Each structure stands twice: as C-alpha cells, then as structure tokens.
Backbone as a chain_set.jsonl record, in Angstrom:
{"seq": "MTVELKIGDYVQGKKFASLEHDFKGEIEKVYENSVLILIKEFAQPDKPVVDEYNHRAVVRKGDAKLIKAAPVVAEKVKPEA", "coords": {"N": [[-2.33, -85.685, -74.021], [-5.371, -86.625, -72.685], [-7.066, -89.404, -71.215], [-10.415, -90.259, -71.672], [-12.395, -90.933, -69.033], [-14.879, -93.303, -68.057], [-18.018, -94.629, -66.824], [-17.736, -97.829, -65.431], [-15.137, -98.335, -66.218], [-12.018, -99.801, -65.255], [-9.82, -98.825, -62.861], [-6.749, -97.511, -61.387], [-6.232, -96.038, -58.303], [-4.581, -93.368, -56.594], [-2.945, -93.398, -53.391], [-4.382, -91.696, -50.589], [-5.286, -89.362, -48.0], [-6.203, -91.29, -45.27], [-5.609, -93.702, -46.449], [-2.942, -95.8, -47.022], [-1.825, -97.052, -49.178], [-1.857, -97.542, -52.778], [-4.832, -98.267, -54.705], [-7.283, -100.317, -56.45], [-10.127, -100.265, -58.634], [-13.561, -99.995, -59.805], [-15.104, -97.534, -61.828], [-17.872, -95.78, -60.689], [-19.287, -93.415, -60.924], [-19.025, -90.434, -62.818], [-17.716, -87.272, -62.431], [-17.277, -83.716, -62.996], [-14.497, -83.043, -62.594], [-13.558, -85.233, -61.249], [-13.815, -88.722, -60.162], [-15.972, -91.314, -58.921], [-14.988, -94.12, -57.274], [-15.51, -97.569, -56.934], [-14.009, -99.425, -54.657], [-12.143, -102.279, -55.207], [-9.785, -103.788, -55.099], [-7.243, -103.778, -52.721], [-4.642, -103.01, -50.322], [-4.144, -105.116, -47.515], [-3.519, -103.861, -44.967], [-4.953, -101.495, -45.239], [-7.603, -102.169, -44.933], [-9.437, -101.512, -42.686], [-9.848, -98.756, -43.161], [-10.847, -98.715, -45.783], [-13.229, -100.115, -45.377], [-14.474, -98.267, -43.683], [-14.858, -96.19, -45.471], [-16.852, -97.288, -46.952], [-16.108, -98.842, -49.136], [-15.678, -97.059, -51.223], [-14.35, -94.266, -53.053], [-13.66, -90.878, -53.822], [-11.879, -89.551, -56.41], [-9.49, -87.418, -57.97], [-9.595, -86.907, -61.5], [-7.103, -86.83, -62.752], [-5.57, -88.364, -61.038], [-6.429, -90.918, -61.353], [-5.638, -93.85, -62.866], [-6.116, -95.427, -65.873], [-6.77, -98.834, -66.207], [-8.226, -100.905, -67.398], [-10.502, -100.508, -69.944], [-14.043, -100.03, -69.952], [-16.365, -102.313, -71.483], [-17.606, -101.53, -74.715], [-20.882, -100.704, -75.358], [-23.128, -101.226, -77.847], [-25.575, -99.047, -79.092], [-29.021, -99.664, -79.615], [-30.661, -99.136, -82.611], [-33.672, -97.613, -83.299], [-36.124, -98.568, -85.604], [-37.482, -96.391, -88.065], [-40.87, -95.381, -88.171]], "CA": [[-3.658, -86.203, -74.342], [-5.957, -87.31, -71.538], [-8.005, -90.472, -71.513], [-11.76, -89.977, -71.185], [-12.849, -91.987, -68.13], [-16.329, -93.492, -68.093], [-18.568, -95.606, -65.881], [-17.375, -99.205, -65.739], [-13.691, -98.463, -66.407], [-11.265, -100.305, -64.109], [-8.73, -97.861, -62.693], [-5.924, -97.523, -60.178], [-6.26, -94.761, -57.613], [-3.431, -93.096, -55.73], [-3.217, -93.316, -51.954], [-4.726, -90.358, -50.11], [-5.818, -89.284, -46.628], [-5.818, -92.392, -44.383], [-5.169, -94.865, -47.221], [-1.489, -95.791, -47.102], [-1.402, -97.73, -50.4], [-2.722, -97.364, -53.945], [-5.923, -99.241, -54.762], [-7.886, -100.483, -57.779], [-11.563, -100.438, -58.579], [-14.398, -99.678, -60.961], [-15.739, -96.225, -61.754], [-19.327, -95.812, -60.533], [-19.868, -92.139, -61.344], [-18.046, -89.482, -63.344], [-18.023, -85.875, -62.17], [-16.552, -82.826, -63.901], [-13.047, -83.149, -62.408], [-13.235, -86.386, -60.414], [-14.604, -89.938, -60.369], [-16.285, -92.124, -57.749], [-14.47, -95.463, -57.528], [-15.86, -98.679, -56.048], [-12.712, -100.06, -54.39], [-12.229, -103.736, -55.278], [-8.496, -104.361, -54.71], [-6.527, -102.871, -51.835], [-3.706, -103.66, -49.402], [-4.805, -105.533, -46.273], [-3.435, -102.876, -43.878], [-5.935, -100.433, -45.475], [-8.964, -102.709, -44.82], [-10.335, -100.733, -41.822], [-10.165, -97.476, -43.799], [-11.712, -99.018, -46.928], [-14.544, -100.427, -44.8], [-15.041, -97.012, -43.185], [-15.257, -95.435, -46.668], [-17.863, -98.09, -47.653], [-15.476, -99.326, -50.371], [-15.781, -96.035, -52.266], [-13.468, -93.113, -52.91], [-13.72, -89.878, -54.88], [-10.498, -89.299, -56.799], [-9.314, -86.531, -59.118], [-9.399, -87.646, -62.747], [-5.671, -86.925, -63.014], [-4.981, -89.36, -60.142], [-6.994, -92.23, -61.677], [-4.928, -94.413, -64.014], [-6.93, -96.442, -66.546], [-6.183, -100.167, -66.331], [-9.009, -101.621, -68.403], [-11.69, -99.75, -70.325], [-15.31, -100.756, -69.918], [-16.771, -102.734, -72.819], [-18.476, -100.592, -75.419], [-22.193, -101.286, -75.634], [-23.725, -100.586, -79.021], [-26.962, -98.635, -78.877], [-29.95, -100.187, -80.605], [-31.306, -98.092, -83.404], [-35.088, -97.928, -83.506], [-36.524, -98.319, -86.985], [-38.465, -95.321, -88.212], [-42.197, -95.89, -88.554]], "C": [[-4.19, -86.981, -73.141], [-6.965, -88.35, -71.995], [-9.356, -90.103, -70.908], [-12.223, -91.158, -70.326], [-14.361, -92.072, -68.168], [-16.746, -94.564, -67.088], [-18.21, -97.014, -66.355], [-15.894, -99.412, -65.991], [-13.05, -98.966, -65.12], [-10.013, -99.457, -63.999], [-7.925, -98.133, -61.431], [-5.966, -96.13, -59.596], [-5.041, -94.607, -56.724], [-3.867, -93.047, -54.271], [-3.525, -91.873, -51.585], [-5.26, -90.476, -48.696], [-5.301, -90.454, -45.785], [-5.382, -93.644, -45.129], [-3.652, -94.765, -47.425], [-0.953, -96.419, -48.383], [-2.351, -97.369, -51.54], [-3.769, -98.474, -53.954], [-6.458, -99.312, -56.184], [-9.385, -100.681, -57.613], [-12.248, -99.978, -59.844], [-15.077, -98.328, -60.773], [-17.256, -96.39, -61.7], [-19.997, -94.543, -61.047], [-18.746, -91.219, -61.79], [-18.557, -88.074, -63.073], [-17.194, -85.017, -63.122], [-15.039, -83.011, -63.802], [-12.62, -84.363, -61.598], [-14.129, -87.576, -60.765], [-14.847, -90.622, -59.025], [-15.893, -93.554, -58.08], [-14.988, -96.434, -56.475], [-14.571, -99.472, -55.858], [-12.883, -101.572, -54.343], [-10.938, -104.432, -54.853], [-7.741, -103.34, -53.877], [-5.597, -103.676, -50.934], [-4.421, -103.966, -48.085], [-4.661, -104.536, -45.125], [-4.461, -101.734, -44.023], [-7.38, -100.894, -45.273], [-9.869, -101.904, -43.891], [-10.762, -99.404, -42.455], [-11.111, -97.692, -44.977], [-13.123, -99.344, -46.439], [-15.237, -99.155, -44.306], [-15.553, -96.152, -44.341], [-16.341, -96.154, -47.471], [-17.388, -98.528, -49.032], [-15.598, -98.345, -51.528], [-14.834, -94.892, -51.973], [-13.682, -92.177, -54.09], [-12.282, -89.438, -55.145], [-10.471, -88.326, -57.972], [-9.067, -87.367, -60.369], [-7.921, -87.83, -63.061], [-4.959, -87.961, -62.16], [-5.521, -90.763, -60.393], [-6.336, -92.734, -62.961], [-5.766, -95.549, -64.606], [-6.162, -97.748, -66.674], [-6.89, -100.936, -67.445], [-10.28, -100.829, -68.68], [-12.923, -100.642, -70.261], [-15.679, -101.186, -71.335], [-17.743, -101.725, -73.429], [-19.767, -101.309, -75.768], [-22.803, -100.513, -76.794], [-25.181, -100.249, -78.719], [-27.832, -99.202, -79.987], [-30.619, -99.027, -81.316], [-32.737, -98.521, -83.66], [-35.451, -97.644, -84.955], [-37.591, -97.219, -87.045], [-39.776, -95.884, -88.714], [-42.739, -95.173, -89.75]], "O": [[-3.528, -87.891, -72.642], [-7.626, -88.194, -73.022], [-9.426, -89.681, -69.754], [-12.421, -92.259, -70.841], [-15.049, -91.059, -68.294], [-15.912, -95.307, -66.573], [-18.363, -97.344, -67.531], [-15.428, -100.551, -65.982], [-13.48, -98.607, -64.024], [-9.23, -99.38, -64.945], [-8.348, -98.87, -60.54], [-5.759, -95.147, -60.308], [-4.532, -95.582, -56.17], [-5.006, -92.7, -53.958], [-2.996, -90.941, -52.191], [-5.639, -91.559, -48.251], [-4.092, -90.596, -45.604], [-4.839, -94.563, -44.515], [-3.15, -93.764, -47.937], [0.245, -96.333, -48.656], [-3.487, -96.95, -51.315], [-3.606, -99.496, -53.289], [-6.131, -98.472, -57.022], [-9.854, -101.192, -56.595], [-11.601, -99.616, -60.826], [-15.566, -98.018, -59.687], [-17.85, -97.052, -62.551], [-21.124, -94.579, -61.541], [-17.656, -91.223, -61.218], [-19.68, -87.725, -63.436], [-16.479, -85.553, -63.969], [-14.367, -83.125, -64.827], [-11.437, -84.511, -61.289], [-15.067, -87.457, -61.554], [-14.031, -90.52, -58.109], [-16.394, -94.137, -59.041], [-14.918, -96.162, -55.277], [-14.095, -100.118, -56.792], [-13.665, -102.092, -53.547], [-10.979, -105.536, -54.311], [-7.609, -102.18, -54.269], [-5.752, -104.89, -50.803], [-5.214, -103.157, -47.603], [-5.612, -104.373, -44.361], [-4.798, -101.08, -43.036], [-8.299, -100.09, -45.425], [-11.004, -101.625, -44.277], [-11.907, -98.98, -42.299], [-12.068, -96.938, -45.152], [-14.103, -98.892, -47.03], [-16.443, -98.988, -44.489], [-16.565, -95.465, -44.204], [-16.715, -95.695, -48.55], [-18.171, -98.577, -49.98], [-15.62, -98.754, -52.689], [-14.546, -94.58, -50.817], [-13.863, -92.625, -55.222], [-11.566, -89.014, -54.238], [-11.319, -88.393, -58.862], [-8.412, -88.407, -60.309], [-7.525, -88.874, -63.579], [-3.862, -88.398, -62.508], [-5.113, -91.706, -59.715], [-6.466, -92.115, -64.017], [-6.085, -96.517, -63.914], [-5.041, -97.772, -67.184], [-6.253, -101.534, -68.312], [-11.04, -100.518, -67.763], [-12.849, -101.85, -70.488], [-15.339, -100.493, -72.293], [-18.585, -101.15, -72.739], [-19.758, -102.373, -76.387], [-22.971, -99.295, -76.725], [-25.92, -101.062, -78.163], [-27.437, -99.221, -81.153], [-31.077, -98.068, -80.694], [-33.001, -99.616, -84.158], [-35.114, -96.582, -85.478], [-38.474, -97.136, -86.191], [-39.796, -96.759, -89.579], [-43.842, -95.475, -90.205]]}, "num_chains": 1, "name": "protein.A"}
C-alpha cells in the first residue's frame, strides 16, 4: 500500500546525483510519478549543491518517505440559494 503524497507534506528524500546525503523538505508540487521538494534540512557538506539547486529537488514518489502529513483543510460549503 502506497501513501498518497500531497502538497505540504514533509518528506525525506534519498541522496542522488551530487547530493551525498539524504535530505528533508516540504512538497511544493506533485507530478504523476514524482514530487518537487523544497529542501529545508540537509547535511552541511551538501550546502553548495543545495544552493545550486535553489533548494529544490524533483524526486521519484517511491524515494520520498513521508515524515509528517500536511494538515487537512476543510472546504467551506456554500449554502444553496
């Protein structure tokens, strides 16, 4: 069973490419098979790479581990006229 990731979820991403350590951040956008993560926590040796990536990374959904789900916002129901 897979967890449905959504905007605002706090996740851990696996290291990839030039990043030598795993990182944590908030999902900004959800694609069909991947998510765009705003990197908020990372290892100091990865700082130049994170800065180069503008604190963002696209990660496969299977490589993003949910840490904390975004709060559920109830939709307001408009009364019928």
